[in-house]
Each structure stands twice: as C-alpha cells, then as structure tokens.
C-alpha cells in the first residue's frame, strides 16, 4: 500500500480572508499551502504515475517547493559575510541640540529603535566566530527622520587610506585565488605581501595583531565609527565628530591558544553567546561616546583627521558620553533580518554629515551598489528589516520585487494634479529636508582635479608606535608573538623581511623580537615616507588596562560527577551568582548524575563537548572514586591544563585536587582550594602565569 498522508482535506469557505503563510488566527488550524495559497493535501509524496511509476511534471506542489529551495541562498557579503544580529534601542541621556539637529540627539530619555549586526571580515558566511579578525559593528538607527547607519568596526582605524585600495586589500586577505584557502585567516602569503608593501597598513596591523581581534564576546568589545563625521546645528555650524561604543561589561579578549581551541569547541561561540544572553535577559549594552572638535583643533594636530589610519587620542579629545545602546530582542528569523539587513554609510539624517575622508567617500558608493547585487533589487529598502519606521514617499516606481502599490497617476513632480482633485503626491521641504554643510560654515570645496593624498597622510608610523607603547608588557608580547605566528606561515621569503624592516620604524625592540622569533637577521630599517613625530602613551588603547575585574556576564565551568559534594556546589553557585556570573555544570555523562545529597542535578554539557576554553574560570568538585577514574580521562586532565594555559582561575575541593595534581599543577595564585574568595579570583586573568606556559616573542 502506498503511504497515505494523515492530513484530512480541508474545504475552505469561499469567504475566508487570505492568511499569510505561517500565520495563526485564533481558533483556526494552520494548513500548509503553496505560495499561491492552494492547500497542500500531501507533503510526504510527490505525484507519480502509479505506485512505482515516474514523477509527473504537473506536480506543481513538488516543483514549487524544490524551485524555492533551490534559490534559498543569496550571494553572501563580499566582506563581513559571517554576522550575528540583534534588535534593541538607543537611549539618549544627554541632549546636544546645540551641536546637531539630528532627531535622536534632541531629547534626554528619547529612545530610538536599532538593529545591530556584528561580523567577522575575511571568512565566508559559514566560517567560524573566533578567527583572528577585525569585527564589524554596524548599527541601523530607525529615527523619526529616516534611517541612520553607523557602519563601524571594533578597531578605530583602518588598513588603508583611500577607497581605491579596498579591492586589493580584500583580495589579498581573503582565501588565495588559485587554491581557495585559507578561510578566515590573514596568516598567509598574499595578505602579508600586500600589507608589507603598503606601510599605511602598519597602524591597523598593530591592532590586528593585538588581542583586539580575539574578543571574548561581542558584548565585550568596543565599536568605532572610524571616520571623522560632521554634526550640524540649526545655524548650519559644523562640528567634527568621531563615534565610540564602550561595552558596559568592559573590554575583554581571549588568548591566541584559547581562540584557536574555541574554533574546535564551538564554531558559533559568539553568535550563541549573543543570542543566549539576550534570551536570559542579560541585555548587552554599550555607551555612545563622542569626540567633538572643530576645524581649529583639527588644523593643530600632527595628523590629518580625514585619514582613517589615524585616531584622535582620548587625552587630546576626551569622550563625551551621550547615551546607551541596549540589545534586548533576538531576530525571529536569521535570514530575513540578519542576512537581509543592508547597511549603507550613505544613510545619514539631517544634522549629520560626511567628512572628506577618501575612504568614507568611496564607501558612500560601494554599499548601495553591493546591496543591489546581494539582494537582487533596487527595492531592498522595502524589506521589513531595512524599511524606515517613518513615512517614505517619493516618485520612485517599479523595479524587481516592488512591494508598494502606489495609487493614482502622480509619479512625477512637479504636477498640477491636485487642481483636478487627484492625489498630487509628496513635495520637497527645505525646512525638514536634508541640507549638507555649506561653504559659509567652513565646508566649501574648490581645487584642481588630482590623484593625490594630503601630506600628513604619509606619516605611517607615529600612531603605530603610540599603540605599541600604550600596551602592557603582556599585551606587547602578544603583539610580537602574533607577528611571528602570522609571518611564520608566509612562504614568500622577502615578505617577513620587508615587514620587519617596516616594524623598525614603529619600535626597534618590537622589530628585534619579531626577527628573533622568525629566526631571521634584523633587516635594514625601511625608509619612512615622512618622519614620525613624538607620541605619548594613551591608556585607552590597552585592553588589559580597561578590563573590569568582574564576573558579570561571565561563566564558571564546574566539573562534577556522581556523589560530588552538593553543599560545596551550592555555596559556589550562590557566590558566583551574587557576583553576577553563571555556573555551567559539566559532567562525564549528562543524565542521571546525583550529588552527595542523593538529588539529581541538571548537567549543562558533557565533558568531551565542553572544554574549558568555553569558560572564564573553572571549578572542580569531585568525590574521591570519581576523581580517580577521571585521572585516566584525557578530556578531564586537559580541562584543567587548558584553563591554566589560558590564564584562568581554577578552584577545587579536596578530591578535585587529585585532578589538579595529575595536570601537574600546585596551589598558587589563581589555582586554589574553593573558598570565599573564588568569585573575586575568577573575575580576572593571571597574566603573570603566561611565562610559565608558553614562549612569547
Ligand atoms: Fe565595508 N563593506 N567597506 N568597511 N563594511 C561592506 O557592504 C567597503 C570599511 C563594514 O553587517 C560591504 O553590505 C569599501 C571600513 C562593516 O552588513 C561592502 C570600503 C569599515 C560591514 C563594503 C570599506 C567597514 C561592511 C560588503 C573602503 C569600518 C558589514 C557587504 C572604502 C568603518 C555590515 C555590504 C553588515 C560591509 C565596502 C571599508 C565596515 C562591499 C569599498 C573602513 C561593519 O559594500
């Protein structure tokens, strides 16, 4: 007998209103339908001629289903393909109407809805979350005046100064053209060949080789608008502005070995962390800081504020904190929202303006263009995630996938249709409309046509040096070691040499350490296009100086097994939760574990699948027999030794100590019997320990 579908045919009342696919109206059952609204009687079997016969071409149910499936993928983003998004709001806590007319900055307490997408840059959409890479930090503000997109990164500077170099940069960093690898990694020939030939990349390379590119969580990284933008007030007076996002949880990164192992433990480490923290109600939060300055200050600086390879140190222009960004709602559908969201730096609103940064100017063209090829239609702005939340009215018409049904004949302007009592359509408005900064406010443009850069752009090393001298010794060692790691993967002989000769302009000690790590002679110093200037340290550039010793938003992994001491676990839980952290219980098996009190405990993860790199600190609570049997379990021993190697707090009870000994560890700072001070100890990393576990450059 052929298989019969159990769904009974449902006869529809002719007057029944049309329902959206997947919608549920109260009291009625949902029925599968085709995209034309025809109910599907059998979703298990295609239409055949006889029980064992060929499938019939007339089976429109099958053909439509397969046709739609065949086209489910759209071209991924050429860069920033892998991303994770969330909805939320921006809340203003200090109005700045004297500086900008932009609606979201007018009233203290005003809330503006946002959608944010974080991303890695180099890898494809299916790559992992934790490669060494810059992170995108793109915010779409749905303001009352239209959408404003602040499309930034987690690093305040960029690799190149002029948009014309962007395709070269991206070709060089993505997988190599002939072989199609490596995926999501800058550690290969073509990237370093390009970077070493272009000294303007040096400053960003310092950031890229630092732990900034290994964030612990998307919730623990900063964001930057990178370019200089403009604010315009009612009088048309402009103020330059740089945008900064500061994470409420403080900055935190992983160490390289940990990031590598995270790729094995969880490809979706950041995406999962973002989604689950929002689900739990631990809403990720950032403060918006502004660096505001004028033409006079810009003219005094030893670098050009239009150069995206430079930042303005915070001791020169401190941040003015004006509001907070809170992400409090997960997308309902990854594709419809996170994938289809289309950011465009050209989306600005009255009160905000572009500067002449030549990188920004190139971006103003690129993003609109890319959305058309990615989303396939000039009407991509009508997708729900991209549609402004204020009225949109104009005479643009038609195009692929037009969703609007405009009424009447008015599709041109001017028109006099109103005189005929016909709908005349919208009109321009010089009062509320977008007006760019004008010459009388310092924004006039004249000049010969030329392909050139302003002279200060040629200083490629001063700020790279400033970054280097602002780091802690441990951070410096990480930077030098990542140069060594990445350049060691390069097969073209002249490239590491050329890179080290550039680094001599940043710092002689750094260059020596990298040369020594690579086993090459220190090459001649590269000739700088412009002599570097003296720079001061800036603490804002260091992660370690800006970490918050805290367990808030952090996770403690606890290894338990049958008969583990329930009271020790209870005390630990209360201590960690009081400090704002969470426990994640790990055991060799996930069902049927009972603690010393005979009660079953819910296990969050099996030992083999929950390595300690997933946690910020670990604790071991074991009964003696179970502890002894785990001494022969590689995953348990590695759980401890990796936590040690990743500079984390390790706490243990009397029998858990057996595992500590097996891992070759003894009591020391950060490796201690469980006690009242565990939560405090777990709120930080043990940088001094690193010299014991690995050789750094
Ligand atoms: Fe992008 N960039 N970019 N970029 N970028 C894209 O737009 C481009 C640059 C950034 O989550 C693309 O929708 C050019 C700087 C983010 O959807 C594309 C230049 C900064 C995202 C594009 C730059 C960024 C993108 C690819 C040099 C930091 C992801 C798909 C002139 C301030 C946004 C897309 C998201 C995405 C072009 C340089 C950040 C191709 C031509 C500098 C966060 O249009």
Short mmCIF file of C-alpha atoms and ligand atoms in Angstrom, two decimals, residues 77-80 83 117-119 135-138 151-153 155 157-158 160 162-164 166-167 224-227 308 338 341-343 358-363 366-368 370-371 374, ligand 1:
data_model
loop_
_atom_site.label_atom_id
_atom_site.label_comp_id
_atom_site.label_asym_id
_atom_site.label_seq_id
_atom_site.Cartn_x
_atom_site.Cartn_y
_atom_site.Cartn_z
CA UNK A 77 28.57 39.67 1.50
CA UNK A 78 31.97 40.01 -0.17
CA UNK A 79 33.36 41.04 3.21
CA UNK A 80 31.72 40.72 6.65
CA UNK A 83 27.48 38.01 11.16
CA UNK A 117 24.92 43.35 13.14
CA UNK A 118 28.34 42.19 14.31
CA UNK A 119 30.57 40.35 11.89
CA UNK A 135 34.88 42.65 13.92
CA UNK A 136 32.22 44.71 12.17
CA UNK A 137 29.91 46.72 14.44
CA UNK A 138 27.09 48.06 12.27
CA UNK A 151 28.72 51.09 9.97
CA UNK A 152 31.82 50.68 12.07
CA UNK A 153 34.37 48.20 13.35
CA UNK A 155 39.05 48.91 15.85
CA UNK A 157 41.45 52.80 12.43
CA UNK A 158 41.57 51.04 9.08
CA UNK A 160 44.08 51.77 4.02
CA UNK A 162 41.90 55.57 0.06
CA UNK A 163 38.91 53.56 -1.19
CA UNK A 164 40.74 52.73 -4.40
CA UNK A 166 39.96 48.33 -0.91
CA UNK A 167 39.50 45.65 -3.59
CA UNK A 224 34.10 52.80 16.42
CA UNK A 225 32.69 54.81 13.53
CA UNK A 226 36.34 55.08 12.39
CA UNK A 227 35.95 58.07 10.04
CA UNK A 308 41.24 56.67 8.51
CA UNK A 338 20.48 39.38 9.96
CA UNK A 341 19.82 43.77 6.59
CA UNK A 342 21.51 46.23 4.24
CA UNK A 343 23.74 48.84 5.82
CA UNK A 358 38.65 59.49 0.97
CA UNK A 359 37.92 56.06 2.42
CA UNK A 360 34.49 57.15 3.61
CA UNK A 361 33.76 58.83 0.28
CA UNK A 362 34.39 55.52 -1.52
CA UNK A 363 32.15 53.67 0.90
CA UNK A 366 30.05 50.90 -2.52
CA UNK A 367 27.35 49.83 -0.11
CA UNK A 368 24.33 50.87 -2.16
CA UNK A 370 26.62 45.91 -3.19
CA UNK A 371 23.08 45.67 -1.79
CA UNK A 374 23.36 40.89 -2.94
FE1 LIG B 1 32.91 47.94 4.49
N1 LIG B 1 31.83 46.93 3.12
N2 LIG B 1 33.99 48.78 3.02
N3 LIG B 1 34.13 48.86 5.88
N4 LIG B 1 31.88 47.11 5.99
C1 LIG B 1 30.82 46.09 3.39
O1 LIG B 1 28.76 46.04 2.31
C2 LIG B 1 33.67 48.78 1.72
C3 LIG B 1 35.15 49.72 5.61
C4 LIG B 1 31.98 47.38 7.31
O2 LIG B 1 26.93 43.88 8.95
C5 LIG B 1 30.10 45.65 2.15
O3 LIG B 1 26.74 45.10 2.73
C6 LIG B 1 34.58 49.62 0.96
C7 LIG B 1 35.55 50.42 6.79
C8 LIG B 1 31.03 46.59 8.05
O4 LIG B 1 26.13 44.06 6.91
C9 LIG B 1 30.78 46.42 1.02
C10 LIG B 1 35.46 50.12 1.89
C11 LIG B 1 34.73 49.96 7.78
C12 LIG B 1 30.35 45.85 7.10
C13 LIG B 1 31.84 47.19 1.80
C14 LIG B 1 35.08 49.61 3.18
C15 LIG B 1 33.86 48.99 7.20
C16 LIG B 1 30.90 46.20 5.82
C17 LIG B 1 30.02 44.17 1.95
C18 LIG B 1 36.64 51.05 1.65
C19 LIG B 1 34.76 50.34 9.26
C20 LIG B 1 29.27 44.82 7.35
C21 LIG B 1 28.57 43.81 2.07
C22 LIG B 1 36.31 52.27 1.01
C23 LIG B 1 34.45 51.72 9.48
C24 LIG B 1 27.93 45.45 7.50
C25 LIG B 1 27.90 45.01 2.41
C26 LIG B 1 26.90 44.38 7.82
C27 LIG B 1 30.44 45.68 4.60
C28 LIG B 1 32.65 48.04 1.17
C29 LIG B 1 35.83 49.89 4.34
C30 LIG B 1 32.88 48.28 7.98
C31 LIG B 1 31.34 45.60 -0.11
C32 LIG B 1 34.54 49.86 -0.53
C33 LIG B 1 36.64 51.49 6.88
C34 LIG B 1 30.83 46.57 9.55
O5 LIG B 1 29.91 47.33 0.42
#
